[in-house]
Amino acid sequence: MLKIPVIVLSVSLLILKQCHAANILVILPYPGLSHFIMFGSLLRELTDREHNLDVVSHFSSMMPIERYNDIPIRGSVPIPTNNVSVQSARNFQGLHWIKELSTTNGVDICKNAFETSQLQNLKNSTTKYDLVITELFGSDCMLGWAWHFGTPSVVLSTSLVLPWASDRFGLPDNPSYIPSYLARSGDTMNIYDRIWNIWCVSMAKIMYYWYSTRPSNLLAKNFFGENMPHLDDLAYNTSLQLINSHFSIHTSRPLVPTVIEVGGLHIPGANAVDEYFNDVLNTNTRGIIYFTMGSQVLTETLPKETIQTMFDAFAELPYKVLWKANRTNLPGKLKYPDNIHFEDWFPQLAILCDPRVKLFISHGGMMGTQEAIFCAVPILGIPLYADQHSNIKKAESMGLALAIDYDDISKKSILEATKKLLNNATYKQNAQKISELFKDRSFTAMDTAIYWIEYVIRNNGTRHLQSASKTLPLYQYYLLDIGAVLVGIPIIVIILFVKLIKFLVGCFKIKKNLKVKTK
Ligand SMILES: *[C@@H]1O[C@H](CO)[C@@H](O)[C@H](O)[C@H]1NC(C)=O
Ligand SMILES: *[C@@H]1O[C@H](CO)[C@@H](O)[C@H](O)[C@H]1NC(C)=O
Ligand SMILES: *[C@@H]1O[C@H](CO)[C@@H](O)[C@H](O)[C@H]1NC(C)=O
Ligand SMILES: *[C@@H]1O[C@H](CO)[C@@H](O)[C@H](O)[C@H]1NC(C)=O
Ligand SMILES: *[C@@H]1O[C@H](CO)[C@@H](O)[C@H](O)[C@H]1NC(C)=O
Ligand SMILES: *[C@@H]1O[C@H](CO)[C@@H](O)[C@H](O)[C@H]1NC(C)=O
């Protein structure tokens, strides 16, 4: 549990209780389970605080609770849970991922969701909503609902600030010191890192506009009517963004009051494992290594040789390995070591926080990385796509993780890295230190999130909190106009001065000539 003095908690609860029960429309069209795990915990808490929710999502059955009205759109798009191969994940690296995100996970999702009868009917709803909550990810199309119902909007993000999520809040994202979402460097960047960083930030914004905003705007206007303002304008009027980062484990960067860090929102505090998994964790070896590539990517789709390589490496370790995979779907003719246990699914947080677990091997997804840090477990990262490279890089720089490049997977590299992480106590000590920092907060992530959502409802948006930088053109924001003046004035003075000298010299010569002539 996060440590908070009881008094602060009760005072905060008093403040929080003052918000009337609101009607909130929540639209979560992206079908990623890991995203919904974070949002789900927030929605549950909102209903606990007496708010009435209408929730459009793909994960209805997970939420049979009071004041939670489910509007399921499951089936409108393919669900990626346990349905992404390692190969296709690796195709989504770097900037290519932005295009993929904008189309498959942005525009296509909008298009299919808008076509469902659930959303068609919702348009005619007579409910008086106080707030629209949606996700900031592959498309802004669902911001149209805030306009449609005349409410403020709050957006949720499961990651660090996305490149296109800064300008609309006036959030500083200077690439000289703020590593972008796709950066592969830590906080200190050399000149090559900064070139890559500025390239990534600028291209990501341009690509997002081109591949997502433009077509999404057409779809949304088609759905909500031609009177709808441009999606970009609606995006610039978003009241609040809740992001899944925290300064203790991510970059220390300036934030505006409308962008609030709630990193670890999905981590309520770990329960003990149940009886079945308690048996699984029991071992007469030195402990447990837990290997997973998250809820989407199937480790079963790793190339057969890679799997055998990992088996051979694990066979030499005096540890028991838990591996998230359906054993029947692994390639044939593998030589299985005795110390690997397969499961389709693990209660991840409970497993990671069990004292028998010594090492987490993962692709470096944001949620899993935060959970490992919460439970103070060192990480061996094999990043595949999206922000996984930067997540692992950051964990590495904090001294609690090591990374292996996917192309460098070999028995030797795995054994070297795992032995280092398991035998050198520094990594565990660092993990414990960072874990303490991650939990050391004035308010829990959940209380922070609830406070700010209710703040938006109480104050009908956050117009009074908006940063003036949102309205500045780039040349003003970077003071290029002032620079031009500062450089320009001396130049003009010098030119005038030279002209004056020339003029005076000219006069002098004429005078001389005149004198000569009169002689
Ligand atoms: C898995 O992905 C494939 C390809 O995208 C898709 O056709 C299929 O519907 C998905 N499965 C589920 C259960 O959504
Ligand atoms: C919504 O209302 C409009 C106008 O009253 C009507 O034309 C349309 O058929 C309604 N749509 C649905 C799905 O009920
Ligand atoms: C955005 O907010 C400003 C200030 O409240 C308002 O003047 C403007 O009309 C809004 N724009 C849109 C597109 O809602
Ligand atoms: C594992 O995969 C097999 C074959 O595809 C399938 O029949 C079985 O239901 C899966 N097990 C689970 C628990 O999903
Ligand atoms: C343990 O790892 C740290 C950090 O990499 C290193 O500085 C230290 O020398 C290592 N200790 C041993 C005993 O190898
Ligand atoms: C909230 O703000 C919007 C946009 O400025 C405005 O149209 C609406 O009347 C306000 N609602 C209340 C209850 O003040």
Coordinates of C-alpha atoms in Angstrom, one line a residue, residues 105-501:
N105 CA -5.6 1.7 -33.7
G106 CA -7.1 5.1 -34.6
V107 CA -9.1 5.8 -37.7
D108 CA -10.3 2.2 -38.2
I109 CA -11.4 2.0 -34.6
C110 CA -13.4 5.2 -35.0
K111 CA -15.0 4.1 -38.2
N112 CA -16.1 0.8 -36.8
A113 CA -17.3 2.2 -33.5
F114 CA -19.3 5.0 -35.2
E115 CA -21.1 2.3 -37.2
T116 CA -22.3 0.4 -34.2
S117 CA -26.0 0.8 -33.2
Q118 CA -24.8 1.5 -29.7
L119 CA -23.1 4.7 -30.7
Q120 CA -25.8 5.7 -33.1
N121 CA -28.4 5.4 -30.3
L122 CA -26.1 7.2 -27.9
K123 CA -26.3 10.2 -30.1
N124 CA -30.0 10.6 -29.3
S125 CA -29.5 10.1 -25.6
T126 CA -31.3 12.7 -23.5
T127 CA -29.0 12.1 -20.5
K128 CA -27.6 15.4 -19.1
Y129 CA -23.9 14.6 -19.0
D130 CA -21.5 16.6 -16.9
L131 CA -18.3 15.2 -18.4
V132 CA -16.9 13.1 -21.2
I133 CA -13.9 10.9 -20.5
T134 CA -12.0 9.3 -23.4
E135 CA -8.6 7.9 -24.2
L136 CA -5.8 10.0 -25.8
F137 CA -4.1 7.5 -28.2
G138 CA -4.6 6.7 -31.9
S139 CA -7.4 9.2 -32.7
D140 CA -9.3 12.2 -31.2
C141 CA -12.5 11.3 -32.9
M142 CA -14.4 10.6 -29.6
L143 CA -13.8 14.2 -28.4
G144 CA -16.8 14.9 -30.7
W145 CA -19.0 13.6 -27.8
A146 CA -17.9 16.4 -25.5
W147 CA -19.0 18.9 -28.2
H148 CA -22.2 16.9 -28.9
F149 CA -23.3 17.0 -25.2
G150 CA -21.7 20.4 -24.4
T151 CA -19.5 19.1 -21.6
P152 CA -15.8 19.5 -20.7
S153 CA -13.6 16.6 -21.6
V154 CA -10.9 14.6 -19.7
V155 CA -8.5 12.4 -21.6
L156 CA -6.6 9.4 -20.1
S157 CA -3.2 8.1 -21.3
T158 CA -1.7 4.8 -20.4
S159 CA 1.8 6.0 -21.3
L160 CA 4.1 8.9 -21.0
V161 CA 3.0 12.0 -22.9
L162 CA 2.5 11.2 -26.5
P163 CA 4.2 13.6 -28.9
W164 CA 0.9 14.9 -30.2
A165 CA -0.4 15.4 -26.7
S166 CA 1.8 18.3 -25.7
D167 CA 0.9 21.3 -27.9
R168 CA -2.8 21.0 -27.2
F169 CA -2.1 21.6 -23.5
G170 CA 0.8 24.0 -24.0
L171 CA 3.0 21.4 -22.3
P172 CA 6.7 22.1 -22.8
D173 CA 8.3 19.2 -24.8
N174 CA 11.7 20.7 -25.7
P175 CA 13.6 17.9 -27.4
S176 CA 16.9 19.2 -26.0
Y177 CA 16.3 17.6 -22.7
I178 CA 12.9 15.8 -22.8
P179 CA 13.3 12.3 -24.4
S180 CA 10.3 11.7 -26.6
Y181 CA 8.0 8.7 -26.4
L182 CA 10.1 6.9 -29.1
A183 CA 13.5 8.0 -27.9
R184 CA 16.0 5.2 -27.1
S185 CA 18.2 7.3 -24.9
G186 CA 18.0 8.1 -21.2
D187 CA 17.7 11.6 -19.8
T188 CA 21.1 12.8 -20.9
M189 CA 21.3 12.9 -24.6
N190 CA 24.4 13.4 -26.8
I191 CA 24.1 15.3 -30.1
Y192 CA 23.1 12.1 -32.0
D193 CA 20.4 11.3 -29.5
R194 CA 19.1 14.9 -29.8
I195 CA 19.0 14.8 -33.5
W196 CA 17.1 11.5 -33.3
N197 CA 14.8 13.0 -30.6
I198 CA 13.9 16.1 -32.5
W199 CA 13.3 14.1 -35.7
C200 CA 11.0 11.7 -33.8
V201 CA 9.1 14.5 -32.1
S202 CA 8.5 16.5 -35.2
M203 CA 7.8 13.6 -37.5
A204 CA 5.4 12.0 -34.9
K205 CA 3.4 15.2 -34.8
I206 CA 3.2 15.6 -38.5
M207 CA 2.4 11.9 -39.1
Y208 CA -0.3 11.9 -36.4
Y209 CA -1.9 14.9 -38.1
W210 CA -1.7 13.4 -41.5
Y211 CA -2.7 9.8 -40.8
S212 CA -5.0 10.4 -37.8
T213 CA -6.4 13.9 -37.3
R214 CA -7.3 14.5 -41.0
P215 CA -9.3 11.4 -41.6
S216 CA -10.7 11.3 -38.1
N217 CA -12.0 14.8 -38.5
L218 CA -13.9 13.7 -41.6
L219 CA -15.3 10.7 -39.9
A220 CA -16.4 12.7 -36.8
K221 CA -18.0 15.4 -38.9
N222 CA -19.8 12.8 -40.8
F223 CA -21.1 11.3 -37.5
F224 CA -21.7 14.3 -35.4
G225 CA -22.7 16.7 -38.2
E226 CA -20.9 19.4 -40.2
N227 CA -21.3 22.0 -37.4
M228 CA -18.8 20.2 -35.3
P229 CA -15.6 22.3 -35.0
H230 CA -12.4 20.8 -36.3
L231 CA -11.2 18.0 -34.1
D232 CA -8.0 19.9 -33.6
D233 CA -9.9 22.7 -32.0
L234 CA -11.8 20.3 -29.8
A235 CA -8.4 18.7 -28.8
Y236 CA -7.1 22.1 -27.9
N237 CA -10.1 22.6 -25.6
T238 CA -9.5 19.4 -23.7
S239 CA -9.8 20.2 -20.0
L240 CA -7.4 17.7 -18.5
Q241 CA -5.0 14.9 -19.3
L242 CA -4.2 12.2 -16.8
I243 CA -0.9 10.5 -17.8
N244 CA 0.5 7.2 -16.6
S245 CA 3.9 8.6 -15.5
H246 CA 5.5 9.7 -12.3
F247 CA 8.6 11.8 -11.8
S248 CA 10.1 9.3 -9.5
I249 CA 10.6 6.8 -12.3
H250 CA 10.3 8.9 -15.4
T251 CA 11.8 12.2 -16.7
S252 CA 11.7 15.2 -14.4
R253 CA 10.0 17.7 -16.7
P254 CA 7.9 20.8 -16.3
L255 CA 4.1 20.1 -16.4
V256 CA 1.2 22.5 -16.8
P257 CA -1.7 22.3 -14.3
T258 CA -3.9 20.6 -16.9
V259 CA -1.6 17.6 -17.3
I260 CA -1.5 15.5 -14.2
E261 CA 0.7 12.5 -13.4
V262 CA -1.1 9.5 -12.1
G263 CA 1.6 6.9 -12.7
G264 CA 0.7 3.5 -11.1
L265 CA -3.0 4.3 -11.1
H266 CA -3.7 0.6 -11.9
I267 CA -1.7 -0.7 -8.9
P268 CA -4.0 -0.9 -5.9
G269 CA -1.5 -2.7 -3.7
A270 CA -0.7 -6.3 -4.1
N271 CA -2.8 -9.2 -2.7
A272 CA -1.1 -12.5 -1.9
V273 CA -1.3 -15.2 -4.6
D274 CA -4.1 -17.7 -4.4
E275 CA -3.7 -21.3 -3.4
Y276 CA -3.1 -22.6 -7.0
F277 CA -0.4 -20.1 -7.8
N278 CA 1.1 -20.5 -4.3
D279 CA 1.8 -24.1 -5.3
V280 CA 3.2 -22.9 -8.6
L281 CA 5.6 -20.6 -6.8
N282 CA 6.7 -23.2 -4.4
T283 CA 10.2 -24.4 -5.4
N284 CA 13.3 -25.9 -4.0
T285 CA 15.4 -23.8 -6.3
R286 CA 16.8 -20.4 -5.4
G287 CA 13.7 -18.6 -6.5
I288 CA 11.4 -17.7 -9.4
I289 CA 12.1 -16.0 -12.7
Y290 CA 8.9 -14.7 -14.4
F291 CA 8.8 -14.3 -18.2
T292 CA 6.1 -12.7 -20.2
M293 CA 5.7 -10.4 -23.1
G294 CA 2.5 -8.8 -21.9
S295 CA -1.2 -9.4 -22.6
Q296 CA -1.0 -8.9 -26.3
V297 CA 2.2 -10.5 -27.7
L298 CA 2.3 -14.3 -27.8
T299 CA 5.7 -15.7 -26.8
E300 CA 4.5 -18.8 -28.6
T301 CA 5.3 -16.9 -31.8
L302 CA 8.9 -16.4 -31.1
P303 CA 11.0 -18.3 -33.6
K304 CA 11.6 -21.9 -32.6
E305 CA 15.4 -21.4 -32.4
T306 CA 14.9 -18.4 -30.1
I307 CA 12.7 -20.4 -27.8
Q308 CA 15.2 -23.3 -27.7
T309 CA 18.0 -20.8 -27.0
M310 CA 16.0 -19.4 -24.0
F311 CA 15.2 -23.0 -22.8
D312 CA 18.9 -23.9 -22.9
A313 CA 19.9 -20.8 -21.0
F314 CA 17.2 -21.2 -18.4
A315 CA 18.1 -24.9 -18.0
E316 CA 21.5 -23.8 -16.5
L317 CA 20.0 -21.5 -13.9
P318 CA 19.2 -22.8 -10.4
Y319 CA 15.8 -21.1 -10.6
K320 CA 12.3 -22.0 -11.6
V321 CA 11.0 -20.1 -14.6
L322 CA 7.3 -19.1 -15.0
W323 CA 6.6 -18.6 -18.7
K324 CA 3.4 -17.0 -20.0
A325 CA 2.4 -19.2 -22.9
N326 CA -0.1 -21.9 -23.9
R327 CA 2.3 -24.9 -24.0
T328 CA 0.2 -26.7 -26.6
N329 CA 0.7 -23.8 -29.0
L330 CA 4.5 -23.8 -28.8
P331 CA 6.4 -25.0 -31.8
G332 CA 7.0 -28.8 -32.0
K333 CA 10.2 -30.7 -31.4
L334 CA 11.5 -28.5 -28.6
K335 CA 13.8 -29.9 -25.8
Y336 CA 12.0 -28.8 -22.6
P337 CA 14.1 -28.3 -19.5
D338 CA 12.5 -29.4 -16.2
N339 CA 12.5 -26.0 -14.5
I340 CA 10.0 -24.1 -16.7
H341 CA 6.3 -23.9 -15.8
F342 CA 3.8 -22.6 -18.4
E343 CA 0.5 -20.9 -17.8
D344 CA -1.8 -19.0 -20.2
W345 CA -2.2 -16.3 -17.6
F346 CA -0.7 -15.2 -14.4
P347 CA -2.0 -12.9 -11.7
Q348 CA 0.9 -10.6 -12.6
L349 CA 1.0 -8.1 -9.7
A350 CA 0.6 -10.8 -7.0
I351 CA 3.3 -12.9 -8.7
L352 CA 5.7 -10.0 -9.0
C353 CA 5.2 -8.9 -5.4
D354 CA 5.8 -12.5 -4.0
P355 CA 9.1 -12.6 -2.2
R356 CA 10.0 -15.8 -4.0
V357 CA 10.1 -13.9 -7.4
K358 CA 13.7 -12.7 -8.1
L359 CA 13.6 -11.5 -11.7
F360 CA 11.2 -10.3 -14.3
I361 CA 12.0 -10.9 -17.9
S362 CA 9.7 -8.8 -20.2
H363 CA 9.3 -6.8 -23.3
G364 CA 9.2 -3.6 -21.2
G365 CA 5.5 -2.6 -21.5
M366 CA 4.6 0.4 -19.3
M367 CA 2.2 -1.4 -16.9
G368 CA 4.4 -4.4 -16.3
T369 CA 7.5 -2.2 -15.8
Q370 CA 5.6 -0.1 -13.2
E371 CA 4.4 -3.2 -11.4
A372 CA 7.9 -4.6 -11.3
I373 CA 9.2 -1.3 -9.8
F374 CA 6.3 -1.3 -7.4
C375 CA 7.3 -4.8 -6.2
A376 CA 11.0 -4.0 -6.3
V377 CA 11.9 -6.7 -8.8
P378 CA 14.9 -6.3 -11.2
I379 CA 14.1 -6.4 -14.9
L380 CA 15.7 -8.0 -17.9
G381 CA 14.1 -6.2 -20.9
I382 CA 13.8 -7.5 -24.4
P383 CA 12.0 -4.5 -25.9
L384 CA 9.9 -5.0 -29.1
Y385 CA 8.0 -1.9 -30.1
A386 CA 6.4 1.5 -29.2
D387 CA 7.7 2.9 -25.9
Q388 CA 9.2 -0.3 -24.7
H389 CA 12.7 0.7 -25.7
S390 CA 12.5 3.9 -23.7
N391 CA 10.9 2.2 -20.7
I392 CA 13.7 -0.3 -20.5
K393 CA 16.3 2.4 -21.1
K394 CA 15.0 4.4 -18.2
A395 CA 14.9 1.4 -15.9
E396 CA 18.5 0.6 -16.9
S397 CA 19.6 4.1 -16.1
M398 CA 18.1 3.8 -12.7
G399 CA 20.2 0.7 -12.1
L400 CA 17.4 -1.9 -11.7
A401 CA 17.4 -3.4 -15.2
L402 CA 19.5 -4.7 -18.1
A403 CA 18.4 -4.9 -21.7
I404 CA 19.1 -7.4 -24.5
D405 CA 18.4 -6.4 -28.0
Y406 CA 16.0 -8.8 -29.7
D407 CA 18.6 -9.6 -32.4
D408 CA 21.2 -10.3 -29.8
I409 CA 19.3 -13.1 -28.0
S410 CA 21.7 -16.0 -27.4
K411 CA 22.3 -18.5 -24.7
K412 CA 25.4 -16.5 -23.7
S413 CA 23.7 -13.0 -23.6
I414 CA 20.8 -14.3 -21.6
L415 CA 22.9 -16.2 -19.1
E416 CA 25.3 -13.2 -18.7
A417 CA 22.5 -10.8 -18.1
T418 CA 20.4 -13.0 -15.8
K419 CA 23.4 -14.0 -13.7
K420 CA 24.4 -10.4 -13.3
L421 CA 20.9 -9.4 -12.2
L422 CA 20.5 -12.3 -9.9
N423 CA 23.9 -12.5 -8.3
N424 CA 24.9 -8.8 -8.0
A425 CA 22.8 -7.4 -5.2
T426 CA 23.1 -3.8 -6.5
Y427 CA 20.1 -4.3 -8.9
K428 CA 17.8 -5.5 -6.1
Q429 CA 19.0 -2.7 -3.8
N430 CA 18.3 -0.1 -6.5
A431 CA 14.9 -1.6 -7.3
Q432 CA 14.0 -1.3 -3.6
K433 CA 15.2 2.3 -3.4
I434 CA 13.2 3.3 -6.6
S435 CA 10.2 1.4 -5.4
E436 CA 10.2 3.5 -2.2
L437 CA 10.4 6.7 -4.2
F438 CA 7.6 5.5 -6.5
K439 CA 5.3 5.1 -3.5
D440 CA 6.3 8.2 -1.6
R441 CA 3.5 10.6 -2.5
S442 CA 1.3 13.2 -0.9
F443 CA -1.8 11.6 -2.5
T444 CA -2.2 8.2 -4.0
A445 CA -2.5 8.1 -7.8
M446 CA -6.1 7.3 -7.4
D447 CA -7.0 10.2 -5.1
T448 CA -5.1 12.5 -7.4
A449 CA -7.0 11.3 -10.5
I450 CA -10.4 11.5 -8.7
Y451 CA -9.6 14.9 -7.3
W452 CA -8.8 16.4 -10.7
I453 CA -11.7 14.8 -12.5
E454 CA -14.1 16.2 -9.9
Y455 CA -12.3 19.5 -10.2
V456 CA -13.2 19.6 -13.9
I457 CA -16.8 18.8 -13.1
R458 CA -17.1 21.4 -10.3
N459 CA -15.6 24.2 -12.3
N460 CA -17.1 23.3 -15.7
G461 CA -13.7 22.8 -17.3
T462 CA -10.3 24.4 -16.8
R463 CA -10.4 27.5 -19.0
H464 CA -8.7 29.4 -16.1
L465 CA -5.8 27.0 -16.0
Q466 CA -4.9 26.9 -19.7
S467 CA -1.4 27.9 -20.6
A468 CA -1.0 30.9 -22.8
S469 CA 1.7 29.1 -24.8
K470 CA -1.1 27.2 -26.5
T471 CA -2.0 30.2 -28.6
L472 CA 1.5 31.3 -29.5
P473 CA 2.9 30.5 -33.0
L474 CA 6.2 28.6 -32.9
Y475 CA 8.4 31.6 -33.7
Q476 CA 7.0 33.5 -30.8
Y477 CA 7.2 30.5 -28.4
Y478 CA 10.9 30.1 -29.2
L479 CA 11.4 33.9 -29.1
L480 CA 12.6 33.9 -32.7
D481 CA 11.0 37.2 -33.3
I482 CA 12.9 38.7 -30.3
G483 CA 16.1 37.0 -31.6
A484 CA 15.5 38.6 -35.0
V485 CA 15.1 42.0 -33.3
L486 CA 18.2 41.5 -31.2
V487 CA 20.3 40.4 -34.2
G488 CA 18.5 42.8 -36.6
I489 CA 19.0 46.1 -34.7
P490 CA 22.8 45.9 -34.5
I491 CA 22.9 45.0 -38.1
I492 CA 20.7 47.9 -39.1
V493 CA 22.8 50.2 -36.8
I494 CA 26.0 49.0 -38.5
I495 CA 24.6 49.5 -42.0
L496 CA 23.3 53.0 -41.1
F497 CA 26.7 53.8 -39.6
V498 CA 28.6 52.6 -42.6
K499 CA 26.2 54.6 -44.9
L500 CA 26.8 57.7 -42.7
I501 CA 30.6 57.3 -42.9

